JSON list of C-alpha atoms and ligand atoms in Angstrom, two decimals:
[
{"chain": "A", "resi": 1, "resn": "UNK", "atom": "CA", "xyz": [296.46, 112.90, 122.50]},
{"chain": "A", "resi": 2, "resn": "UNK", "atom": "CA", "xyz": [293.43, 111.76, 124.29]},
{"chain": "A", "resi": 3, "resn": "UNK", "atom": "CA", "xyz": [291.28, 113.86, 125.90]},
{"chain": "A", "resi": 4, "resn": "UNK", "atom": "CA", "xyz": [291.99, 112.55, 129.23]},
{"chain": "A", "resi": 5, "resn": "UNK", "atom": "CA", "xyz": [295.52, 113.22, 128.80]},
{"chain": "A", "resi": 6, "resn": "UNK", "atom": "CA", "xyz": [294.67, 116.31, 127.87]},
{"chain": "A", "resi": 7, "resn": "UNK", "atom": "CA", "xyz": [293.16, 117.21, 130.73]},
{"chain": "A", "resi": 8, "resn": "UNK", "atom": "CA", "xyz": [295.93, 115.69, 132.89]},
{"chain": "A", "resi": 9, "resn": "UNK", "atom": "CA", "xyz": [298.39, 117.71, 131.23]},
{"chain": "A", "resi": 10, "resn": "UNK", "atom": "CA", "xyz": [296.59, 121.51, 131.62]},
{"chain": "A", "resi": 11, "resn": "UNK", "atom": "CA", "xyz": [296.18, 120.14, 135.47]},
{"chain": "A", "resi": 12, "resn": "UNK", "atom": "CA", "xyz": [299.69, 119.46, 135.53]},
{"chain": "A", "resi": 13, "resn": "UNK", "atom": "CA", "xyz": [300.65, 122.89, 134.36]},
{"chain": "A", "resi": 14, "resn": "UNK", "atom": "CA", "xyz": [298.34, 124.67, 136.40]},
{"chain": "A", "resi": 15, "resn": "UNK", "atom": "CA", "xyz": [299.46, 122.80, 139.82]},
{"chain": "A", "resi": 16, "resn": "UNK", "atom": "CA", "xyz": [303.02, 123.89, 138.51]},
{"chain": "A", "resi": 17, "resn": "UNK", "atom": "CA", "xyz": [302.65, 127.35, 138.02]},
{"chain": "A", "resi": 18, "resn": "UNK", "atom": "CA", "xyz": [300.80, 127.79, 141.00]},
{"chain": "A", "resi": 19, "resn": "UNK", "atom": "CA", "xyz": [303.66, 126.02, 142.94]},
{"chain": "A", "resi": 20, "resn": "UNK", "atom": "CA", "xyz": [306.14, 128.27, 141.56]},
{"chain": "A", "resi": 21, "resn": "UNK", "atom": "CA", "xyz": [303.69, 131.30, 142.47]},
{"chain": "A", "resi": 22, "resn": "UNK", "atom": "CA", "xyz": [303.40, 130.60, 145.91]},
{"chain": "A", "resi": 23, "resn": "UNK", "atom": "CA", "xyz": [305.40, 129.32, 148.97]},
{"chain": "A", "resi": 24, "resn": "UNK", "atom": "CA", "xyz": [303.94, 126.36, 150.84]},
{"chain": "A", "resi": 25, "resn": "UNK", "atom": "CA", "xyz": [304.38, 128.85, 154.03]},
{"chain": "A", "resi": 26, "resn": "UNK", "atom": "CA", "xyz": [302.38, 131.52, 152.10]},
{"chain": "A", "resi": 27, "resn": "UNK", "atom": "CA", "xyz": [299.30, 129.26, 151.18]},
{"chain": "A", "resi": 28, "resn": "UNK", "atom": "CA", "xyz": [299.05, 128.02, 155.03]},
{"chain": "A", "resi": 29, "resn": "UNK", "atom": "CA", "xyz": [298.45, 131.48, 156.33]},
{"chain": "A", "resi": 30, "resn": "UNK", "atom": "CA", "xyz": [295.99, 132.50, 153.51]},
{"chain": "A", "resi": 31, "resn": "UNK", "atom": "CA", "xyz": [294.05, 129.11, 154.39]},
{"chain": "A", "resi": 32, "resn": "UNK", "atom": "CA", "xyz": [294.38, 129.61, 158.31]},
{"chain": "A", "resi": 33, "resn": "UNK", "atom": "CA", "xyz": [293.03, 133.04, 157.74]},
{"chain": "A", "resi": 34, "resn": "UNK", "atom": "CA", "xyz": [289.59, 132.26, 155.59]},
{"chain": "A", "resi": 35, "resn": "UNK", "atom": "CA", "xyz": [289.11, 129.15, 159.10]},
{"chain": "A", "resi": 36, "resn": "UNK", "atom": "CA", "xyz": [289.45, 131.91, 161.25]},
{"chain": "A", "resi": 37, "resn": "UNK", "atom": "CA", "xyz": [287.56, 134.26, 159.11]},
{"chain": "A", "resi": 38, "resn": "UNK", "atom": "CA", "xyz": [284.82, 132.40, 158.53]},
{"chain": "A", "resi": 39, "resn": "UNK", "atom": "CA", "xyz": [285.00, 130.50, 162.42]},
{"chain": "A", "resi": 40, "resn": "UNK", "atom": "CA", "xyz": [284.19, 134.19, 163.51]},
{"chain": "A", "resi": 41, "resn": "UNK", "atom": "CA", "xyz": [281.46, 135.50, 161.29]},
{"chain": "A", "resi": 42, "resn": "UNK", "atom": "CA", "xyz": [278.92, 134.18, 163.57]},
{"chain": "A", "resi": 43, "resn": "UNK", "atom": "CA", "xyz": [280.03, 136.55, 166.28]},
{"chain": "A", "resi": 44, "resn": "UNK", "atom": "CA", "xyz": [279.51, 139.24, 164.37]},
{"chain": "A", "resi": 45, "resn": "UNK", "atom": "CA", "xyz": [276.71, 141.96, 165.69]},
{"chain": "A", "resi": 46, "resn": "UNK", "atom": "CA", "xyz": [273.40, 140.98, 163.96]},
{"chain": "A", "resi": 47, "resn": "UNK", "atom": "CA", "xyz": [270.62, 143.57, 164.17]},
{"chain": "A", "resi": 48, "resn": "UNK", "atom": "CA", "xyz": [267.95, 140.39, 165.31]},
{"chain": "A", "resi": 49, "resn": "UNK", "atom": "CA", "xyz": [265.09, 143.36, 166.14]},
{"chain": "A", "resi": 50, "resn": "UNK", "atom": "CA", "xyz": [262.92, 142.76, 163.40]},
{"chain": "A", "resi": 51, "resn": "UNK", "atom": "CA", "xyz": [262.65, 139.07, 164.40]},
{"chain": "A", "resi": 52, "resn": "UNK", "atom": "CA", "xyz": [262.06, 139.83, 167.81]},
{"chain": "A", "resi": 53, "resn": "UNK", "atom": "CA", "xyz": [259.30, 141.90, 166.60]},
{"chain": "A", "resi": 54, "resn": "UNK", "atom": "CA", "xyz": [257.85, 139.08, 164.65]},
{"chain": "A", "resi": 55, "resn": "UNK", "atom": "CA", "xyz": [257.80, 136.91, 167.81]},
{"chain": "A", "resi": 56, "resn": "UNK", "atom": "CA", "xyz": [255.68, 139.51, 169.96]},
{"chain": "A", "resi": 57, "resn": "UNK", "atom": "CA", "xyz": [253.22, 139.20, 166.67]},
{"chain": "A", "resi": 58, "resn": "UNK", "atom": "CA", "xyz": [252.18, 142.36, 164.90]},
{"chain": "A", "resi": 59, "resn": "UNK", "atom": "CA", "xyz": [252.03, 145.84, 166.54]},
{"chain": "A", "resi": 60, "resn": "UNK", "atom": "CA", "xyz": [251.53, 144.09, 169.98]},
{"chain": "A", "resi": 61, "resn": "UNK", "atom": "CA", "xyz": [252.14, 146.78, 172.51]},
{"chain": "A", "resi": 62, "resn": "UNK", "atom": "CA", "xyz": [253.90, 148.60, 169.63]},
{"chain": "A", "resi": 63, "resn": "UNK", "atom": "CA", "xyz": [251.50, 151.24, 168.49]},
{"chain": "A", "resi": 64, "resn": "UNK", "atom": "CA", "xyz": [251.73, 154.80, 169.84]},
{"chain": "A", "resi": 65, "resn": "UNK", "atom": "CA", "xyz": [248.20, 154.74, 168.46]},
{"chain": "A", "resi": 66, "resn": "UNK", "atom": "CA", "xyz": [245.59, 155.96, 171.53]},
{"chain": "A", "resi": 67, "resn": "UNK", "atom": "CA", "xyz": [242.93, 154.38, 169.60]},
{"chain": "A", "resi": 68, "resn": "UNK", "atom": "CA", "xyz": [244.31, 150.92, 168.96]},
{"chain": "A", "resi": 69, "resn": "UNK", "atom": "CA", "xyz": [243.28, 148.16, 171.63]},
{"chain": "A", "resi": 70, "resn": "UNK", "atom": "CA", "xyz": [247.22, 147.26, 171.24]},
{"chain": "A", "resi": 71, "resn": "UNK", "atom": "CA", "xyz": [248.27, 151.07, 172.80]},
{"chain": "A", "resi": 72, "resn": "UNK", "atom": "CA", "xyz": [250.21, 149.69, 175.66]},
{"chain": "A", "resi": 73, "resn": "UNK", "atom": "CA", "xyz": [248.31, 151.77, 178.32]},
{"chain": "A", "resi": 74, "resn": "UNK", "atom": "CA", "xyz": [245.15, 149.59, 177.55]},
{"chain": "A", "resi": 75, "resn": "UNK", "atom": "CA", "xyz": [246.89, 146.12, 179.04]},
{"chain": "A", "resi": 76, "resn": "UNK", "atom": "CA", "xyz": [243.95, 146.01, 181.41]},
{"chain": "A", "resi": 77, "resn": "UNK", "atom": "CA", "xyz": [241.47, 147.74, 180.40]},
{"chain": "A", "resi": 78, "resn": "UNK", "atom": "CA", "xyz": [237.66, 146.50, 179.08]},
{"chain": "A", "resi": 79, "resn": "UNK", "atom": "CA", "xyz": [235.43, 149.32, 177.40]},
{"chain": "A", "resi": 80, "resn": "UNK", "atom": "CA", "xyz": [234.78, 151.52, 174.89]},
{"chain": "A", "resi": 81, "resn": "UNK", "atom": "CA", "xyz": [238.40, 153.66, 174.44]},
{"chain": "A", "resi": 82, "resn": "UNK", "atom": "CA", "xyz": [237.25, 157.29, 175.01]},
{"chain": "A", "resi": 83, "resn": "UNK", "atom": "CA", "xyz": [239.30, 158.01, 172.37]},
{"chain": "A", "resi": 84, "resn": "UNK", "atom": "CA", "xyz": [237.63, 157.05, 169.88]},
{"chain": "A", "resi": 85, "resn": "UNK", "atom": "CA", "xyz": [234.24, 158.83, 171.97]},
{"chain": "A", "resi": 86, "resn": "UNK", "atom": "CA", "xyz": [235.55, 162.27, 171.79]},
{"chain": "A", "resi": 87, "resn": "UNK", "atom": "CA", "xyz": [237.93, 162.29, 175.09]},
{"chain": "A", "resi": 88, "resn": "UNK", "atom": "CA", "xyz": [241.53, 161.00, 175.10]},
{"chain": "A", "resi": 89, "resn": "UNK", "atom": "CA", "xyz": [242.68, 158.23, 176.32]},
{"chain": "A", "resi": 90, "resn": "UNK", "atom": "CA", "xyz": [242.86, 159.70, 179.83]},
{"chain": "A", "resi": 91, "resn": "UNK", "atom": "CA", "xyz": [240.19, 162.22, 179.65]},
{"chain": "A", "resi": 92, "resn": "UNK", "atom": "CA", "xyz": [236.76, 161.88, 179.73]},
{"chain": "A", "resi": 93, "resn": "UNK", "atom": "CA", "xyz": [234.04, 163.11, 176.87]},
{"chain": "A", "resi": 94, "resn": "UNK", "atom": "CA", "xyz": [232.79, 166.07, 177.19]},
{"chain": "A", "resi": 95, "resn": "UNK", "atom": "CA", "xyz": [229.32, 165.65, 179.27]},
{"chain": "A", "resi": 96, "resn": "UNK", "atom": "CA", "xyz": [230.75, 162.71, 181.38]},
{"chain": "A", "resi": 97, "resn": "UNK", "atom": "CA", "xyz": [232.02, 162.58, 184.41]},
{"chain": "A", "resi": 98, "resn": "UNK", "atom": "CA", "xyz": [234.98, 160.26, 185.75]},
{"chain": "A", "resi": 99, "resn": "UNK", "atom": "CA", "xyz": [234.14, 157.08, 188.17]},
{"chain": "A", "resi": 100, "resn": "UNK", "atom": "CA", "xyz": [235.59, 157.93, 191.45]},
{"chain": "A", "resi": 101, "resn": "UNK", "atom": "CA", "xyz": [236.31, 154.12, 191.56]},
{"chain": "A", "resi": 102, "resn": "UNK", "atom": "CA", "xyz": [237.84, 152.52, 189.03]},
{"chain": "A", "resi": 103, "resn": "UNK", "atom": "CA", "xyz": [240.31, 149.14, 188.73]},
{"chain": "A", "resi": 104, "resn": "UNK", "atom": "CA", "xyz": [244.10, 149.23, 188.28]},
{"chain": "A", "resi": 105, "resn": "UNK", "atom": "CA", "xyz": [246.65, 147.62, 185.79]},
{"chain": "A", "resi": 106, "resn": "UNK", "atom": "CA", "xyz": [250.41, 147.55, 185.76]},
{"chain": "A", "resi": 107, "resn": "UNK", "atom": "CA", "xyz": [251.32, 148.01, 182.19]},
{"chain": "A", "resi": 108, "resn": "UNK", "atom": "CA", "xyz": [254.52, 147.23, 180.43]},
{"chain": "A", "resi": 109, "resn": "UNK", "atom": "CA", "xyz": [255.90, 150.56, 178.25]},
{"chain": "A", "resi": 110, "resn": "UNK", "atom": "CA", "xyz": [258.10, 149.31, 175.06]},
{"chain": "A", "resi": 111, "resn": "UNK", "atom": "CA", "xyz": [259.00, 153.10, 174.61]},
{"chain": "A", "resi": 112, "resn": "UNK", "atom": "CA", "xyz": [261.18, 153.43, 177.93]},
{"chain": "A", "resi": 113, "resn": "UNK", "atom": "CA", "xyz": [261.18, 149.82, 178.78]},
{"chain": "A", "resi": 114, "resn": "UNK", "atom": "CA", "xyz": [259.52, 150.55, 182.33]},
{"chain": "A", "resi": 115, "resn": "UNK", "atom": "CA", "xyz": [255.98, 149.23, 184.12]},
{"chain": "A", "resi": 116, "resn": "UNK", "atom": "CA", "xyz": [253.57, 152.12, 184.82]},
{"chain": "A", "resi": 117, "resn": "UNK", "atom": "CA", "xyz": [250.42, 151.40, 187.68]},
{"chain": "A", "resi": 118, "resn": "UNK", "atom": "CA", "xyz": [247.63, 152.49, 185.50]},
{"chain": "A", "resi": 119, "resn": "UNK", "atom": "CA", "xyz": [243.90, 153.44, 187.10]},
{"chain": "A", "resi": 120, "resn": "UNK", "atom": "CA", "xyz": [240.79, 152.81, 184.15]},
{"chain": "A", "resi": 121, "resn": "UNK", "atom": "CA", "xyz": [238.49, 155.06, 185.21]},
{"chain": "A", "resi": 122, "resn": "UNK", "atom": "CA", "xyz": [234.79, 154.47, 183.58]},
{"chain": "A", "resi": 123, "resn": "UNK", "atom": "CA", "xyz": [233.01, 157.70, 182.20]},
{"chain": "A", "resi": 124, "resn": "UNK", "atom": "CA", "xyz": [229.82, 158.00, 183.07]},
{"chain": "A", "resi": 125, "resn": "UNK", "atom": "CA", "xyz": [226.84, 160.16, 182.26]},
{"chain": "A", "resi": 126, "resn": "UNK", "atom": "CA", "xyz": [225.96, 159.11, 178.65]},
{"chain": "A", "resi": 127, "resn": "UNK", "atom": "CA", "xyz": [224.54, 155.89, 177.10]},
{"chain": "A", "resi": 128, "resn": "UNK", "atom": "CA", "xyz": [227.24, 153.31, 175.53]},
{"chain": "A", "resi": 129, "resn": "UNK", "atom": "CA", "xyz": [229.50, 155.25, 173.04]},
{"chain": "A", "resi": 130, "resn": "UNK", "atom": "CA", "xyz": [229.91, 152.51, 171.19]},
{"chain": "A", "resi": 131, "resn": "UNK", "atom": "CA", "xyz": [233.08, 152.88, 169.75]},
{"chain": "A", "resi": 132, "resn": "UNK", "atom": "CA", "xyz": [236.05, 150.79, 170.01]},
{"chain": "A", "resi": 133, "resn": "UNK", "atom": "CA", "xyz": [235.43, 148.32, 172.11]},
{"chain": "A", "resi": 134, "resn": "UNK", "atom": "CA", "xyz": [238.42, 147.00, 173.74]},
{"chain": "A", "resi": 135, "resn": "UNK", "atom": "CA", "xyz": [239.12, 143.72, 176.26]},
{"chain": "A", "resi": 136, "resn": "UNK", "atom": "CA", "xyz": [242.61, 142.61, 177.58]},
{"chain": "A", "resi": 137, "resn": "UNK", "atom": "CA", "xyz": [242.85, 141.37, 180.87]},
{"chain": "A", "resi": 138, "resn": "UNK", "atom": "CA", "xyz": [246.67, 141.01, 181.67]},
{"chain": "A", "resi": 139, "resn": "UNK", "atom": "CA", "xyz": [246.96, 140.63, 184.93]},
{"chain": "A", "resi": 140, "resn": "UNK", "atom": "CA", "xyz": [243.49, 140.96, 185.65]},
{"chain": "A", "resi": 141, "resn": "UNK", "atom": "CA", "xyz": [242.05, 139.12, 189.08]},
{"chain": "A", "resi": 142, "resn": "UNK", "atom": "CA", "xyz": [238.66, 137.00, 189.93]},
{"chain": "A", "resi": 143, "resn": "UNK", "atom": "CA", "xyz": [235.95, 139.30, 191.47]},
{"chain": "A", "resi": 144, "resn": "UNK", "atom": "CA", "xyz": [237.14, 138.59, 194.87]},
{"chain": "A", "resi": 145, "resn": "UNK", "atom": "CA", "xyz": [239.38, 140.94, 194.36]},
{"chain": "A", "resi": 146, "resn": "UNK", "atom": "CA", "xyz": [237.13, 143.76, 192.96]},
{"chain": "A", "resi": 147, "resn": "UNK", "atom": "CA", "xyz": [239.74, 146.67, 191.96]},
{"chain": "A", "resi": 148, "resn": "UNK", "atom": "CA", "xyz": [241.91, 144.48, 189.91]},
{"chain": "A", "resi": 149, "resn": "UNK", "atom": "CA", "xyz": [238.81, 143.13, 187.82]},
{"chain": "A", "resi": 150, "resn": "UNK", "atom": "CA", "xyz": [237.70, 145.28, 184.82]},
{"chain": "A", "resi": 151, "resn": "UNK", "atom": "CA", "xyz": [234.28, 143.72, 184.02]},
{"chain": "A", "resi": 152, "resn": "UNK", "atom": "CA", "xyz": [232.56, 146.31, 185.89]},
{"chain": "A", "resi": 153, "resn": "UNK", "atom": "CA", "xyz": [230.37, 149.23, 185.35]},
{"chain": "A", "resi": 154, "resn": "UNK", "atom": "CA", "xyz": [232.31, 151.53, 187.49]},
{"chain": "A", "resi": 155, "resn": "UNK", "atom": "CA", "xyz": [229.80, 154.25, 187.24]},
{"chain": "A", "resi": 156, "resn": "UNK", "atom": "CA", "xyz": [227.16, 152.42, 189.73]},
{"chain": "A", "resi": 157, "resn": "UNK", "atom": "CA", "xyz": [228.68, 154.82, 192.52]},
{"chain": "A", "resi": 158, "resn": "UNK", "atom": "CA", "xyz": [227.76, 158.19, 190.05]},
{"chain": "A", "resi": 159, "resn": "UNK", "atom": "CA", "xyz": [225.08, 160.47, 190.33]},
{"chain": "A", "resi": 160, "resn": "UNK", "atom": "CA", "xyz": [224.23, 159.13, 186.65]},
{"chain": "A", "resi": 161, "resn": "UNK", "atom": "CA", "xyz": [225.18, 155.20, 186.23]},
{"chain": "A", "resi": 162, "resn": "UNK", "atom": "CA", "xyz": [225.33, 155.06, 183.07]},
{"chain": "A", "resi": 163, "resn": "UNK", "atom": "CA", "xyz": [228.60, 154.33, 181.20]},
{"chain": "A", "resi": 164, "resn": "UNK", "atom": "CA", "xyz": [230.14, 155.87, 178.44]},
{"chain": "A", "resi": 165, "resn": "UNK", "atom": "CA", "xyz": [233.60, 154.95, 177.80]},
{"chain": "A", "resi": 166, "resn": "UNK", "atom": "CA", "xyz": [236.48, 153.94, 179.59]},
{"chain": "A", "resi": 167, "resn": "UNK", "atom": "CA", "xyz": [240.09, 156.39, 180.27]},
{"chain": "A", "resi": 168, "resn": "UNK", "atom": "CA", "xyz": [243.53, 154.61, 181.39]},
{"chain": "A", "resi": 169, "resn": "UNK", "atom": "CA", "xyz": [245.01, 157.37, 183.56]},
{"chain": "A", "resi": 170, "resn": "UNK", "atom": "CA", "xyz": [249.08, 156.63, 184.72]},
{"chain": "A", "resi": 171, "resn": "UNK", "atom": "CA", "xyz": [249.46, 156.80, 188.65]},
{"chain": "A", "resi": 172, "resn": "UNK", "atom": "CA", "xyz": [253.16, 156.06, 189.14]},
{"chain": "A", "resi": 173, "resn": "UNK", "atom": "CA", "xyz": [255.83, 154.05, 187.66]},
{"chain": "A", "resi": 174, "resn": "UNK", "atom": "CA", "xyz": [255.34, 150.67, 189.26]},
{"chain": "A", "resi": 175, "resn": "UNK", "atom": "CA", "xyz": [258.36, 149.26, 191.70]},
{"chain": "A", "resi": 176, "resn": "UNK", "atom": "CA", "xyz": [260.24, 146.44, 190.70]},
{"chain": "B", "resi": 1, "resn": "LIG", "atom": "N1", "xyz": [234.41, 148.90, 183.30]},
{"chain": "B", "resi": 1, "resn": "LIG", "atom": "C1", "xyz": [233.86, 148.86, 182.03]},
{"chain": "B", "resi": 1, "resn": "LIG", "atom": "C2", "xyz": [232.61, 148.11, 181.99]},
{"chain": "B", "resi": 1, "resn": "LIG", "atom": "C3", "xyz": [231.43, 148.81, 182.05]},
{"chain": "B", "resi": 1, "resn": "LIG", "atom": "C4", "xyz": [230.23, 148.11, 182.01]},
{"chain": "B", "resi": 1, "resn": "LIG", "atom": "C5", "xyz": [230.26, 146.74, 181.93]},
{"chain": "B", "resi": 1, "resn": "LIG", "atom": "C6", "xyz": [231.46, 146.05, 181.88]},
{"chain": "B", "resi": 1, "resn": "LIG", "atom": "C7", "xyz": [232.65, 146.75, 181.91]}
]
């Protein structure tokens, strides 16, 4: 026998028993049920967090880190973070004294999802810390509009102009 008719034959067989092993009814249903199966799988709840993480591009916003530029309270600020100057991020240095002026930001919290008014407050008092120098400018305004523009030395109105660092102190939770 050739091999071709071998093959034939053991394809033969095979189709056979598998007829006699199942009903023409039987093998509809299990094929209607791998369409639907599969038809569905892309409705299926996908955990897509990491990606959207990706997208915003690493750690933006996403640091709980007080002396990372990225910490979500800085969104407006442009300074040395007196964090990293031996104050917190909303406390002055020892031996400095907060601006009574300062310029506001609306910040955008990943942790609860809400926007916070935020006042950066220079401290004054000291020469130049020095330290982590930090400049983001979301939603930051021309000159004109004096309190919404960060590159100012906020301590001109102290008894001692010189600045130090710069705090980010939360006000309120801003109104939508
Ligand atoms: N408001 C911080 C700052 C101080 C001096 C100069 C520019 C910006």
């Amino acid at each position: 026998m050739s091999e071709r008719s071998r093959l034939d034959a053991w394809l033969e067989r095979s189709s056979r028993s598998l007829a006699q092993r199942t009903s023409r009814r039987g093998f509809l249903g299990a094929l209607g049920q791998i369409l639907v199966g599969t038809s569905l799988l892309p409705l299926l709840p996908i955990d897509r967090s990491s990606r959207a993480e990706a997208a915003e591009g690493p750690g933006k916003g996403h640091t709980d880190d007080p002396k990372s530029c990225e910490y979500w309270k800085y969104c407006a600020i442009d300074g040395f973070l007196c964090s990293c100057c031996g104050g917190t991020s909303s406390s002055c240095p020892p031996g400095t004294t907060p601006s009574p002026i300062t310029w506001i930001g609306t910040c955008h919290n990943p942790a609860d999802g809400r926007d916070y008014i935020v006042s950066y407050n220079d401290c004054c008092g000291k020469t130049s810390c020095g330290n982590c120098w930090c400049n983001r400018n979301e939603g930051e305004k021309p000159m004109y509009r004096l309190s919404l523009n960060n590159d100012v030395n906020w301590c001109m109105a102290n008894d001692n102009p010189n600045y130090h660092c710069s705090v980010s102190v939360i006000l309120g939770v801003a109104e939508k």
